[in-house]
Amino acid sequence: AEASASVETADDPCPCCGGRMLVQKSVTRRVVTIAHGPFRACETVRVCAGGCTQASGGRLTRRSADLPRLVPAGSVYGYDVEVFVGLMRFVHHGQREEIRTRLRAEHGLDLSSGEVSALALRFLRHLEALQGANAGRIRQALAADGGYPLHVDATGEDGRGTLFVAYAGWRSWVLGAWKLPTERADAIAPCLQTVLGHYGEPCAVVRDLGRAMTEAVREALAGLPAPPPVLACHQHFLRDIGTDLLKDDYDRLRDAFRNFGIRSQLSALVRDLGRRLGPQVPALRAAVTLWAEQPSAQPFPAGAAGLAVIRALAQWALDYAHAGRHQGFPFDRPYLALYERCLAVSRACAVFQRQNRPDRSASARLQQVRRTLDPLHAEVAFRQITRRMAVSCQLFDELRAVLRLDRDPPAASSPDSAIPGDSVSALEDIEHSFGAYVARLRRRRATPRLNRDERRALDLILSHLDRHALFLWGHALRGHDGTVRLVARTNNALEGFFHGLKHAERRRSGRKVLTQDFEGLPAAAALAHNLTRPDYVALVCGSLQALPERFSALDAALARPDADPTSAPLAASVTVSAALPLADRRLVRRPALEQRIAAAAAPR
C-alpha cells in the first residue's frame, strides 16, 4: 500500500510585497522514489494575498521546495529512479528486462518497459544539461593541463546513424557528441565551433584524412589568431594507403574463390568426413596431434586416423581468419591468408601421397582435396592477382614497420599516448626513419625498367605522401612551463571508444547488425562514457550518488526566470542533407501524406 506524505509550503512572506501568502489549493500526486518507495504527496500551493504577479502575468505562487528535489515537475518517478535506470542502460549497458528485474529485486519497484525507456531518455537530457552547466569548470580543468588535444571522428552503421564525437585525448573525456545526417563538412564544422566555444582552443587537433573532416577542421580553425597544429591520424593514413593499394585486387581474389567454390567444397569435405567418423572424432583428435608431432618421414596414418588428419588439414585452411590480428582490412587480408593456406595444404597433400604411403581411402581423400585446390595452380587469374598483391603488401608492410604500427593494438591506451613506447626521442627516430624511407621510395621510383605493378604502387604511395606529409608530424608539444607532452599520433583511443560502444549495443540488443539500433541511439549516450572517468565525475558532480541532487538543481535553475543560458545542453546547428534520416523516413511514410499526394494527383 502506498503511504501518504504532506508536503507543506513554507509560510514565508511574499518576496515582492512582503504580504501574506494564502493557501490556494492542495495537490495530491503519486510519486515513486528509491529512497522512499511509492507514496502519495499532498502539496499545499499558496498565492500572494496582495495579488502580486509573475513576469508571465500569472498570480505569484509558492510551492513546496522539498518535492522538486525528489521528483521533476509533472513526473511520477524520482531523480534517483532515473539515475538508476540511466546508469544501468548507458554505463552498464543493461537490457530493459535486466533493469526492471534489478529494480524489482533491489528496491521493490515495478516499472513497465516503456517507462524504463522514457527514464533512460530523461537521464540523457539531464546528463547533457549537466555537462553544459559545467562547461566552464571543464574548460578550467583542461586549461590547467596545458590545453587538450582534440580528437575528432565519426562512425555509423551501413551509412546511417552517423555519430560525430569530439574527444579530449589526455583526459579521455567526450566533450561533445552529435548525430549527423551524413559525414559532411558543413555538418561537422558547427559542432567543432561549439566545442571550441565552450572549452577553448585545443593545443592540437587529430583527425582522419577524409575530405569532409579535413575541410570541417580547416573551417572551424580558420578564425583563430593562432590555429593549433592539425595532425593526421597515422592509423587512418595507413588504412587509406592500404585500401587504395589492395582493395581492387583483394576483391578480385575474393570473387575468384567464390566463383570456383573452393571454400564451400572444403566445408563440404569437412562435414562429410565428420559425419563418416561420427562419435570417433573426439578420440581421433589425439591421433592427429600425435601424428603432427612425429617426424615428417613417418607413414601417413591408416584408417580413421588418416581421415581425421585430412579433415584437420581442410579445417586448418578454413581457419584462415585466425592468421590475422583482428585489425580489419587492409591490415588483415583474410582471403590472401586463405590463398596461402590452401596452397600449403595442396602441396602438403601432394607430398603425403608421394612419400608417406597413405592407404586407399586416405589417398582418395587427399586427391579430392588436391582437385578442389587445383584452380589455385591452374588458373591464371589467381597467379596474376596474388603476384600484384605481393608487391603491394610488401610496400604496405614496409610502411607500417617504418611507422611502427605493425604490432598488435594496445588493450588500453595511456592518457598521453595511444601507442606504448612512444616518447619524444622515439618519435624523432620514427620521423627520421620515415624521411629516409620516403627518399628511398623516390629513388626507387626513378629506377628505369620498373614493372607496371610496382610503378603503380609506388605512384599511389607517393601521391598520398605529397598530400598528407605536412600533417604527419608535430606530436611533441612544449608547454609554457617547458614540459613536453605527447599527442597520440593515432585516433586509436576514439576508435576504441566507438568499438566499445558498438560492442555494448550488440550485447544489449542481441543483434550483430546495428543499423537500426545505432540510428535510434541518442548522441548524448556517448557522454555517459564520461561517468566511467573518476576525474570527470569528481569535477561535475562529486560522485555518482550525487547525480539525483545535481539533476534536480539543474531543473530548478532552468525553471527560474533569470536562468543562465550557458547551463543549457551543448548544441550546434546541424545541416540537414539530402539523405533520408530516421525522422524524415517516418514523415514520408505516413499514410496521411501518401493519401494527400494521391488525392492531389488524381485526375479531375
Coordinates of C-alpha atoms in Angstrom, one line a residue:
A1 CA 0.0 0.0 0.0
E2 CA 1.2 3.5 -0.8
A3 CA 1.9 5.9 2.1
S4 CA 0.7 9.5 2.1
A5 CA 3.0 12.4 2.9
S6 CA 2.1 16.0 3.5
V7 CA 4.4 18.4 1.6
E8 CA 3.9 21.8 3.2
T9 CA 4.9 25.1 1.7
A10 CA 6.9 27.4 3.9
D11 CA 4.7 30.2 5.4
D12 CA 7.2 32.9 4.4
P13 CA 6.0 36.4 3.3
C14 CA 5.6 37.3 -0.4
P15 CA 9.0 38.1 -1.9
C16 CA 7.6 41.1 -3.8
C17 CA 5.3 43.0 -1.4
G18 CA 6.1 41.3 1.9
G19 CA 2.5 40.4 2.4
R20 CA 0.9 37.1 3.4
M21 CA 0.8 34.0 1.2
L22 CA -2.7 32.4 1.3
V23 CA -3.5 28.8 0.8
Q24 CA -4.9 28.4 -2.7
K25 CA -5.3 24.6 -3.1
S26 CA -3.8 21.2 -2.2
V27 CA -2.5 19.0 -4.9
T28 CA -2.2 15.2 -4.5
R29 CA 0.1 13.3 -6.8
R30 CA 1.6 9.8 -6.9
V31 CA 5.4 9.7 -6.5
V32 CA 7.9 6.9 -6.7
T33 CA 11.5 7.2 -5.5
I34 CA 14.1 4.6 -4.5
A35 CA 14.7 6.4 -1.2
H36 CA 11.1 6.5 -0.1
G37 CA 9.3 4.0 -2.3
P38 CA 5.9 4.7 -3.8
F39 CA 3.7 7.3 -1.9
R40 CA 1.1 10.0 -2.5
A41 CA 2.4 13.5 -1.9
C42 CA -0.1 16.1 -0.8
E43 CA 1.3 19.5 -1.7
T44 CA -0.1 22.9 -0.5
V45 CA 0.0 25.7 -3.0
R46 CA 0.0 29.3 -1.8
V47 CA -0.7 32.6 -3.6
C48 CA 0.1 36.2 -2.6
A49 CA -2.8 37.9 -0.8
G50 CA -1.8 41.2 -2.3
G51 CA -2.3 40.0 -5.9
C52 CA 1.4 40.1 -6.9
T53 CA 2.0 38.6 -10.4
Q54 CA 4.9 36.8 -12.1
A55 CA 6.7 38.1 -15.2
S56 CA 4.4 35.9 -17.3
G57 CA 1.3 37.7 -15.8
G58 CA 0.1 34.9 -13.7
R59 CA -0.5 35.0 -10.0
L60 CA 2.6 34.7 -7.8
T61 CA 2.5 31.2 -6.3
R62 CA 4.7 29.3 -3.9
R63 CA 5.0 25.6 -4.0
S64 CA 7.0 23.1 -1.9
A65 CA 10.8 23.3 -2.1
D66 CA 11.2 19.7 -1.0
L67 CA 9.2 17.8 -3.6
P68 CA 11.0 19.2 -6.7
R69 CA 14.3 17.9 -5.1
L70 CA 12.9 14.4 -5.3
V71 CA 10.7 14.4 -8.5
P72 CA 10.7 16.6 -11.6
A73 CA 7.6 18.7 -12.1
G74 CA 4.8 16.7 -13.7
S75 CA 6.6 13.3 -13.3
V76 CA 5.9 10.3 -11.2
Y77 CA 9.4 8.8 -10.9
G78 CA 12.0 10.5 -8.9
Y79 CA 15.5 11.5 -9.9
D80 CA 17.1 8.6 -8.1
V81 CA 15.0 6.1 -10.1
E82 CA 16.0 8.0 -13.3
V83 CA 19.7 7.8 -12.4
F84 CA 19.5 4.1 -11.5
V85 CA 17.9 3.4 -14.9
G86 CA 20.3 5.7 -16.8
L87 CA 23.4 4.2 -15.3
M88 CA 22.2 0.7 -15.9
R89 CA 21.3 1.5 -19.5
F90 CA 24.2 3.6 -20.7
V91 CA 27.1 2.8 -18.4
H92 CA 26.5 -0.9 -17.7
H93 CA 24.5 -1.4 -21.0
G94 CA 21.8 -3.5 -19.4
Q95 CA 18.7 -4.6 -21.3
R96 CA 15.3 -3.2 -20.2
E97 CA 14.3 -6.5 -18.6
E98 CA 17.5 -6.6 -16.7
I99 CA 16.8 -3.1 -15.4
R100 CA 13.3 -4.0 -14.4
T101 CA 14.4 -7.1 -12.6
R102 CA 17.0 -5.3 -10.6
L103 CA 14.6 -2.5 -9.7
R104 CA 12.1 -5.1 -8.5
A105 CA 14.6 -7.2 -6.6
E106 CA 16.7 -4.5 -5.0
H107 CA 14.1 -1.7 -4.4
G108 CA 10.7 -3.3 -4.8
L109 CA 9.7 -1.1 -7.7
D110 CA 7.8 -2.4 -10.7
L111 CA 8.2 -0.3 -13.9
S112 CA 7.0 -1.0 -17.4
S113 CA 9.4 -1.4 -20.3
G114 CA 8.2 1.8 -21.8
E115 CA 8.8 3.7 -18.5
V116 CA 12.3 2.4 -18.4
S117 CA 12.9 3.7 -21.9
A118 CA 11.4 7.1 -21.0
L119 CA 13.5 7.4 -17.9
A120 CA 16.7 6.5 -19.9
L121 CA 16.0 9.3 -22.3
R122 CA 15.3 11.7 -19.4
F123 CA 18.6 10.7 -17.9
L124 CA 20.4 11.6 -21.1
R125 CA 18.7 15.0 -21.3
H126 CA 19.8 15.8 -17.8
L127 CA 23.3 14.4 -18.4
E128 CA 23.7 16.7 -21.5
A129 CA 22.5 19.6 -19.4
L130 CA 24.9 18.8 -16.6
Q131 CA 27.8 18.9 -19.0
G132 CA 26.6 22.2 -20.4
A133 CA 26.3 23.6 -16.9
N134 CA 29.8 22.6 -16.0
A135 CA 31.4 23.7 -19.3
G136 CA 33.3 26.4 -17.5
R137 CA 34.8 24.1 -14.9
I138 CA 35.7 21.6 -17.6
R139 CA 37.4 24.3 -19.6
Q140 CA 39.4 25.3 -16.5
A141 CA 40.5 21.7 -15.9
L142 CA 41.6 21.3 -19.5
A143 CA 43.5 24.6 -19.4
A144 CA 45.2 23.5 -16.2
D145 CA 46.6 20.5 -18.2
G146 CA 48.2 22.9 -20.6
G147 CA 45.3 22.6 -23.1
Y148 CA 43.9 19.4 -24.6
P149 CA 44.4 17.5 -27.8
L150 CA 41.1 17.3 -29.7
H151 CA 40.5 14.0 -31.4
V152 CA 37.6 14.0 -33.8
D153 CA 36.0 11.2 -35.7
A154 CA 32.6 9.9 -36.8
T155 CA 31.1 6.4 -37.0
G156 CA 27.9 4.8 -38.2
E157 CA 26.3 1.6 -39.4
D158 CA 25.7 1.0 -43.1
G159 CA 25.9 4.7 -43.8
R160 CA 23.1 5.5 -41.2
G161 CA 23.1 6.9 -37.7
T162 CA 26.3 8.9 -38.1
L163 CA 27.7 9.8 -34.7
F164 CA 30.3 12.5 -34.6
V165 CA 32.4 12.7 -31.4
A166 CA 34.9 15.3 -30.1
Y167 CA 37.2 13.7 -27.6
A168 CA 39.8 15.2 -25.2
G169 CA 42.8 12.9 -25.6
W170 CA 44.8 13.4 -22.4
R171 CA 41.7 13.2 -20.2
S172 CA 39.8 10.7 -22.3
W173 CA 36.6 12.8 -21.9
V174 CA 33.9 13.1 -24.5
L175 CA 33.5 16.8 -25.0
G176 CA 30.6 16.6 -27.4
A177 CA 28.5 14.2 -29.5
W178 CA 26.1 14.8 -32.3
K179 CA 24.0 12.8 -34.7
L180 CA 24.6 14.0 -38.3
P181 CA 22.6 13.2 -41.4
T182 CA 25.9 12.4 -43.2
E183 CA 29.6 13.0 -42.7
R184 CA 29.8 16.4 -44.4
A185 CA 32.0 19.4 -43.8
D186 CA 29.0 21.8 -43.4
A187 CA 27.5 19.5 -40.7
I188 CA 30.7 18.8 -38.8
A189 CA 32.1 22.4 -38.7
P190 CA 29.4 23.9 -36.4
C191 CA 29.9 21.0 -34.0
L192 CA 33.7 21.8 -33.8
Q193 CA 33.0 25.5 -33.4
T194 CA 30.7 24.7 -30.4
V195 CA 33.4 22.6 -28.8
L196 CA 35.9 25.5 -29.2
G197 CA 33.4 28.0 -27.9
H198 CA 32.8 26.0 -24.7
Y199 CA 36.2 24.5 -23.9
G200 CA 38.6 26.9 -25.6
E201 CA 41.2 26.3 -28.3
P202 CA 42.8 22.8 -28.3
C203 CA 46.6 22.5 -28.3
A204 CA 46.3 20.2 -31.3
V205 CA 43.6 18.6 -33.5
V206 CA 43.9 14.9 -34.6
R207 CA 41.7 13.9 -37.5
D208 CA 41.3 11.4 -40.2
L209 CA 42.2 12.1 -43.8
G210 CA 38.7 12.2 -45.2
R211 CA 37.8 15.3 -47.3
A212 CA 34.8 16.2 -45.1
M213 CA 36.7 16.1 -41.9
T214 CA 39.7 17.9 -43.4
E215 CA 37.5 20.8 -44.7
A216 CA 35.5 21.0 -41.5
V217 CA 38.6 21.3 -39.3
R218 CA 40.0 23.9 -41.6
E219 CA 36.8 25.9 -41.5
A220 CA 36.4 25.6 -37.7
L221 CA 40.0 26.8 -37.1
A222 CA 40.1 29.5 -39.8
G223 CA 39.0 32.4 -37.5
L224 CA 41.6 31.7 -34.7
P225 CA 44.5 34.1 -34.5
A226 CA 47.0 31.3 -33.9
P227 CA 45.4 28.0 -35.1
P228 CA 46.7 24.9 -33.3
P229 CA 48.6 22.2 -35.3
V230 CA 46.4 19.8 -37.2
L231 CA 47.7 16.2 -37.2
A232 CA 46.6 13.4 -39.4
C233 CA 45.9 10.1 -37.6
H234 CA 48.7 7.6 -38.6
Q235 CA 46.3 4.7 -38.5
H236 CA 43.9 6.3 -40.9
F237 CA 46.9 7.3 -43.1
L238 CA 47.9 3.7 -43.3
R239 CA 44.4 2.5 -43.8
D240 CA 43.8 4.8 -46.7
I241 CA 47.0 3.8 -48.4
G242 CA 46.4 0.1 -47.8
T243 CA 42.9 0.3 -49.1
D244 CA 43.9 2.1 -52.3
L245 CA 46.8 -0.3 -52.8
L246 CA 45.0 -3.6 -52.1
K247 CA 41.2 -3.3 -52.4
D248 CA 40.7 -3.9 -56.1
D249 CA 42.9 -7.0 -56.2
Y250 CA 41.6 -8.2 -52.9
D251 CA 38.0 -8.0 -54.2
R252 CA 39.1 -9.9 -57.3
L253 CA 40.7 -12.6 -55.2
R254 CA 37.6 -13.0 -53.1
D255 CA 35.5 -13.2 -56.2
A256 CA 37.8 -15.9 -57.6
F257 CA 37.4 -18.0 -54.5
R258 CA 33.7 -17.6 -54.7
N259 CA 33.5 -18.4 -58.4
F260 CA 35.4 -21.7 -58.0
G261 CA 33.5 -22.6 -54.8
I262 CA 36.7 -23.5 -53.0
R263 CA 35.6 -22.6 -49.5
S264 CA 32.2 -24.4 -50.0
Q265 CA 33.9 -27.5 -51.3
L266 CA 36.3 -27.7 -48.4
S267 CA 33.5 -27.1 -45.9
A268 CA 31.5 -29.9 -47.6
L269 CA 34.5 -32.2 -47.3
V270 CA 34.9 -31.4 -43.6
R271 CA 31.2 -32.1 -43.0
D272 CA 31.3 -35.3 -44.9
L273 CA 34.3 -36.6 -43.0
G274 CA 32.8 -35.5 -39.7
R275 CA 29.6 -37.5 -40.4
R276 CA 31.6 -40.5 -41.5
L277 CA 33.8 -40.5 -38.4
G278 CA 30.9 -39.7 -36.2
P279 CA 31.5 -40.4 -32.5
Q280 CA 35.2 -41.3 -33.1
V281 CA 36.1 -37.6 -33.7
P282 CA 36.9 -36.7 -30.1
A283 CA 39.2 -39.7 -29.7
L284 CA 40.8 -39.2 -33.1
R285 CA 41.9 -35.7 -32.2
A286 CA 44.7 -37.2 -30.0
A287 CA 45.8 -39.3 -33.0
V288 CA 46.0 -36.2 -35.2
T289 CA 48.1 -34.4 -32.5
L290 CA 50.4 -37.4 -32.2
W291 CA 50.9 -37.6 -36.0
A292 CA 51.6 -33.8 -36.2
E293 CA 54.3 -34.1 -33.6
Q294 CA 56.1 -37.0 -35.4
P295 CA 59.0 -36.6 -37.9
S296 CA 57.8 -35.8 -41.4
A297 CA 59.1 -39.1 -42.8
Q298 CA 56.6 -41.2 -40.8
P299 CA 53.9 -43.0 -42.8
F300 CA 50.5 -41.4 -43.2
P301 CA 48.0 -42.7 -40.6
A302 CA 45.8 -45.5 -41.8
G303 CA 42.1 -45.9 -41.4
A304 CA 40.0 -43.5 -39.4
A305 CA 43.1 -41.7 -38.1
G306 CA 44.2 -40.8 -41.7
L307 CA 40.7 -39.4 -42.5
A308 CA 40.9 -37.3 -39.3
V309 CA 44.2 -35.9 -40.4
I310 CA 42.7 -34.9 -43.8
R311 CA 39.8 -33.3 -42.0
A312 CA 42.2 -31.3 -39.8
L313 CA 44.1 -30.2 -42.9
A314 CA 40.9 -28.8 -44.5
Q315 CA 39.9 -27.2 -41.2
W316 CA 43.2 -25.5 -40.9
A317 CA 42.8 -24.0 -44.3
L318 CA 39.3 -22.8 -43.4
D319 CA 40.6 -21.2 -40.2
Y320 CA 42.3 -18.5 -42.3
A321 CA 40.8 -15.7 -40.3
H322 CA 42.9 -16.7 -37.3
A323 CA 46.0 -15.7 -39.3
G324 CA 45.2 -12.0 -38.8
R325 CA 45.2 -9.8 -35.7
H326 CA 41.6 -8.7 -35.8
Q327 CA 42.6 -5.2 -37.1
G328 CA 40.4 -5.3 -40.2
F329 CA 41.3 -4.7 -43.8
P330 CA 43.9 -3.8 -45.1
F331 CA 45.9 -4.6 -42.0
D332 CA 44.5 -8.1 -42.1
R333 CA 44.0 -9.8 -45.5
P334 CA 41.9 -12.9 -44.8
Y335 CA 41.4 -14.1 -48.3
L336 CA 45.1 -13.8 -49.0
A337 CA 45.7 -15.9 -45.9
L338 CA 43.2 -18.4 -47.3
Y339 CA 45.1 -18.5 -50.6
E340 CA 48.4 -19.1 -48.8
R341 CA 46.9 -21.8 -46.6
C342 CA 45.2 -23.5 -49.4
L343 CA 48.5 -23.6 -51.4
A344 CA 50.3 -25.0 -48.4
V345 CA 47.6 -27.7 -48.0
S346 CA 47.7 -28.6 -51.7
R347 CA 51.4 -29.0 -51.7
A348 CA 51.3 -31.0 -48.4
C349 CA 48.7 -33.4 -49.8
A350 CA 50.9 -34.0 -52.9
V351 CA 53.9 -34.8 -50.6
F352 CA 51.8 -37.1 -48.4
Q353 CA 50.5 -39.0 -51.5
R354 CA 54.0 -39.3 -52.9
Q355 CA 56.2 -40.0 -49.9
N356 CA 54.1 -41.2 -46.9
R357 CA 52.2 -44.1 -48.5
P358 CA 48.6 -43.5 -47.4
D359 CA 46.0 -46.3 -47.7
R360 CA 43.4 -46.3 -50.4
S361 CA 40.8 -44.4 -48.5
A362 CA 43.1 -41.6 -47.4
S363 CA 44.7 -41.4 -50.8
A364 CA 41.3 -40.8 -52.4
R365 CA 40.5 -38.1 -49.9
L366 CA 43.9 -36.4 -50.4
Q367 CA 43.3 -36.5 -54.1
Q368 CA 39.9 -34.9 -53.6
V369 CA 41.5 -32.0 -51.6
R370 CA 44.0 -31.5 -54.4
R371 CA 41.3 -31.4 -57.1
T372 CA 39.4 -28.9 -55.0
L373 CA 42.5 -26.7 -54.8
D374 CA 43.7 -27.2 -58.4
P375 CA 42.4 -23.8 -59.6
L376 CA 44.9 -22.1 -57.4
H377 CA 47.7 -23.6 -59.6
A378 CA 45.9 -23.8 -62.9
E379 CA 44.0 -20.5 -63.2
V380 CA 46.0 -17.5 -64.5
A381 CA 43.7 -15.2 -62.5
F382 CA 44.9 -16.4 -59.1
R383 CA 48.6 -16.1 -60.2
Q384 CA 48.2 -12.6 -61.6
I385 CA 46.2 -11.3 -58.6
T386 CA 48.4 -12.7 -56.0
R387 CA 51.6 -11.5 -57.8
R388 CA 50.3 -7.9 -57.8
M389 CA 49.2 -8.2 -54.2
A390 CA 52.6 -9.5 -53.2
V391 CA 54.2 -6.3 -54.4
S392 CA 51.6 -4.1 -52.8
C393 CA 51.7 -6.0 -49.5
Q394 CA 55.4 -5.7 -49.3
L395 CA 55.3 -1.9 -49.7
F396 CA 52.5 -1.5 -47.3
D397 CA 54.1 -3.7 -44.6
E398 CA 57.3 -1.8 -45.0
L399 CA 55.5 1.5 -44.4
R400 CA 53.7 0.0 -41.3
A401 CA 57.1 -1.1 -40.0
V402 CA 58.6 2.4 -40.5
L403 CA 55.7 4.0 -38.6
R404 CA 55.9 1.2 -36.0
L405 CA 52.3 0.4 -36.4
D406 CA 52.8 -3.2 -37.3
R407 CA 52.3 -4.5 -33.8
D408 CA 49.1 -5.5 -32.0
P409 CA 47.0 -2.6 -30.9
P410 CA 47.2 -1.9 -27.2
A411 CA 44.4 -3.2 -25.0
A412 CA 44.1 0.1 -23.1
S413 CA 45.6 3.5 -24.1
S414 CA 47.6 5.6 -21.7
P415 CA 46.4 9.2 -21.2
D416 CA 49.4 10.7 -23.0
S417 CA 50.0 8.3 -25.9
A418 CA 47.8 5.7 -27.7
I419 CA 50.9 3.7 -28.6
P420 CA 53.0 2.3 -25.8
G421 CA 56.7 3.0 -26.3
D422 CA 56.2 6.4 -27.9
S423 CA 58.4 9.1 -26.5
V424 CA 60.0 12.3 -27.7
S425 CA 63.1 10.5 -28.8
A426 CA 61.1 7.6 -30.3
L427 CA 59.0 10.0 -32.3
E428 CA 62.1 11.8 -33.6
D429 CA 63.6 8.5 -34.6
I430 CA 60.3 7.4 -36.4
E431 CA 60.2 10.7 -38.2
H432 CA 63.8 10.4 -39.3
S433 CA 63.3 6.8 -40.4
F434 CA 60.1 7.9 -42.3
G435 CA 62.0 10.6 -44.1
A436 CA 64.7 8.2 -45.2
Y437 CA 62.1 5.7 -46.3
V438 CA 60.3 8.3 -48.5
A439 CA 63.7 9.2 -50.0
R440 CA 64.3 5.5 -50.8
L441 CA 60.8 5.3 -52.4
R442 CA 61.5 8.3 -54.7
R443 CA 64.9 6.8 -55.7
R444 CA 63.2 3.5 -56.4
R445 CA 60.5 5.2 -58.5
A446 CA 63.2 6.9 -60.6
T447 CA 64.8 3.5 -61.4
P448 CA 64.3 2.5 -65.0
R449 CA 62.7 -0.7 -66.1
L450 CA 60.2 -0.9 -63.2
N451 CA 57.3 -3.3 -63.9
R452 CA 53.9 -1.8 -64.2
D453 CA 52.5 -3.1 -60.9
E454 CA 55.4 -1.8 -58.9
R455 CA 55.3 1.6 -60.6
R456 CA 51.6 1.9 -60.0
A457 CA 52.0 1.0 -56.3
L458 CA 54.9 3.5 -55.8
D459 CA 52.9 6.3 -57.5
L460 CA 50.0 5.7 -55.3
I461 CA 52.0 5.8 -52.1
L462 CA 53.9 8.9 -53.1
S463 CA 50.7 10.7 -54.0
H464 CA 49.4 10.1 -50.5
L465 CA 52.7 11.3 -49.1
D466 CA 52.5 14.5 -51.1
R467 CA 49.0 15.3 -49.9
H468 CA 49.4 14.4 -46.2
A469 CA 53.1 14.7 -45.3
L470 CA 52.6 18.2 -43.7
F471 CA 50.1 16.7 -41.2
L472 CA 52.0 13.6 -40.1
W473 CA 54.4 15.2 -37.5
G474 CA 54.4 17.6 -34.6
H475 CA 53.1 15.4 -31.8
A476 CA 55.6 16.7 -29.1
L477 CA 54.1 19.9 -27.6
R478 CA 56.1 22.1 -25.3
G479 CA 54.0 23.8 -22.6
H480 CA 54.5 27.3 -21.1
D481 CA 56.4 25.7 -18.2
G482 CA 58.8 24.0 -20.6
T483 CA 57.4 20.5 -20.1
V484 CA 56.8 18.4 -23.2
R485 CA 53.7 16.3 -23.6
L486 CA 52.9 13.9 -26.5
V487 CA 49.7 14.0 -28.5
A488 CA 48.7 10.5 -29.6
R489 CA 49.6 10.0 -33.2
T490 CA 46.5 7.9 -33.9
N491 CA 42.8 8.1 -33.1
N492 CA 43.0 4.6 -31.5
A493 CA 41.5 5.8 -28.3
L494 CA 38.5 7.2 -30.0
E495 CA 38.3 4.2 -32.3
G496 CA 38.4 2.0 -29.2
F497 CA 35.6 4.1 -27.7
F498 CA 33.5 3.5 -30.8
H499 CA 34.2 -0.2 -30.7
G500 CA 33.2 -0.4 -27.1
L501 CA 30.0 1.5 -27.7
K502 CA 29.0 -0.8 -30.6
H503 CA 30.0 -3.9 -28.7
A504 CA 27.8 -2.8 -25.7
E505 CA 24.9 -2.2 -28.1
R506 CA 25.3 -5.6 -29.6
R507 CA 25.3 -7.1 -26.2
R508 CA 22.2 -5.2 -25.2
S509 CA 20.2 -5.8 -28.4
G510 CA 21.5 -9.2 -29.3
R511 CA 21.9 -8.1 -32.9
K512 CA 25.1 -8.2 -34.9
V513 CA 23.9 -5.6 -37.4
L514 CA 23.3 -2.4 -35.5
T515 CA 21.8 -0.3 -38.3
Q516 CA 18.5 0.3 -36.6
D517 CA 19.9 0.4 -33.1
F518 CA 22.6 2.9 -33.9
E519 CA 20.3 5.1 -35.8
G520 CA 17.9 5.3 -32.9
L521 CA 20.7 5.8 -30.3
P522 CA 20.7 9.4 -29.0
A523 CA 24.0 11.2 -29.4
A524 CA 24.1 12.0 -25.7
A525 CA 24.6 8.3 -25.0
A526 CA 28.3 8.9 -25.8
L527 CA 28.5 11.4 -22.9
A528 CA 27.7 8.5 -20.5
H529 CA 31.3 7.3 -21.1
N530 CA 32.5 10.3 -19.0
L531 CA 30.8 8.8 -16.0
T532 CA 33.4 6.0 -16.1
R533 CA 36.1 8.6 -15.6
P534 CA 36.7 9.3 -11.9
D535 CA 38.3 12.7 -12.6
Y536 CA 35.3 13.8 -14.7
V537 CA 32.8 12.6 -12.1
A538 CA 34.6 14.4 -9.3
L539 CA 34.6 17.6 -11.3
V540 CA 31.0 17.8 -12.4
C541 CA 29.1 16.1 -9.6
G542 CA 31.4 14.8 -6.9
S543 CA 30.1 11.2 -7.1
L544 CA 27.6 9.2 -9.0
Q545 CA 25.4 9.1 -5.8
A546 CA 25.1 12.9 -6.1
L547 CA 23.6 12.8 -9.6
P548 CA 20.0 12.9 -8.5
E549 CA 20.7 16.1 -6.5
R550 CA 22.6 17.6 -9.4
F551 CA 19.8 16.9 -11.8
S552 CA 17.2 18.4 -9.5
A553 CA 19.3 21.5 -9.1
L554 CA 19.6 21.8 -12.9
D555 CA 15.8 21.7 -13.3
A556 CA 15.4 24.3 -10.5
A557 CA 17.9 26.6 -12.2
L558 CA 16.3 26.3 -15.6
A559 CA 12.9 27.0 -14.1
R560 CA 14.0 30.4 -12.7
P561 CA 13.2 33.4 -14.8
D562 CA 16.8 34.5 -14.6
A563 CA 18.1 31.1 -15.7
D564 CA 21.7 31.2 -17.2
P565 CA 21.5 30.2 -20.8
T566 CA 25.0 28.7 -20.6
S567 CA 23.6 25.9 -18.5
A568 CA 21.6 24.6 -21.5
P569 CA 22.9 21.5 -23.3
L570 CA 25.7 21.9 -25.8
A571 CA 24.2 22.4 -29.2
A572 CA 25.2 23.1 -32.7
S573 CA 23.3 23.9 -35.8
V574 CA 23.3 20.7 -37.9
T575 CA 22.9 21.0 -41.6
V576 CA 20.3 18.6 -42.9
S577 CA 21.4 16.9 -46.1
A578 CA 19.6 15.2 -48.9
A579 CA 19.9 11.9 -47.1
L580 CA 16.8 10.2 -45.6
P581 CA 17.3 10.1 -41.8
L582 CA 15.0 8.2 -39.5
A583 CA 12.8 11.2 -38.7
D584 CA 12.3 12.0 -42.4
R585 CA 11.6 8.4 -43.2
R586 CA 8.9 8.3 -40.5
L587 CA 7.4 11.5 -42.0
V588 CA 7.3 10.5 -45.7
R589 CA 6.0 7.0 -44.8
R590 CA 2.9 8.3 -43.1
P591 CA -0.3 7.1 -44.8
A592 CA -1.8 10.6 -44.5
L593 CA 1.0 12.1 -46.6
E594 CA 0.6 9.4 -49.3
Q595 CA -3.1 9.9 -49.3
R596 CA -2.8 13.7 -49.6
I597 CA -0.4 13.3 -52.6
A598 CA -2.6 10.7 -54.2
A599 CA -5.7 13.0 -53.8
A600 CA -3.9 16.0 -55.3
A601 CA -2.5 13.9 -58.2
A602 CA -5.8 12.2 -59.0
P603 CA -7.3 13.2 -62.4
R604 CA -10.2 15.7 -62.2

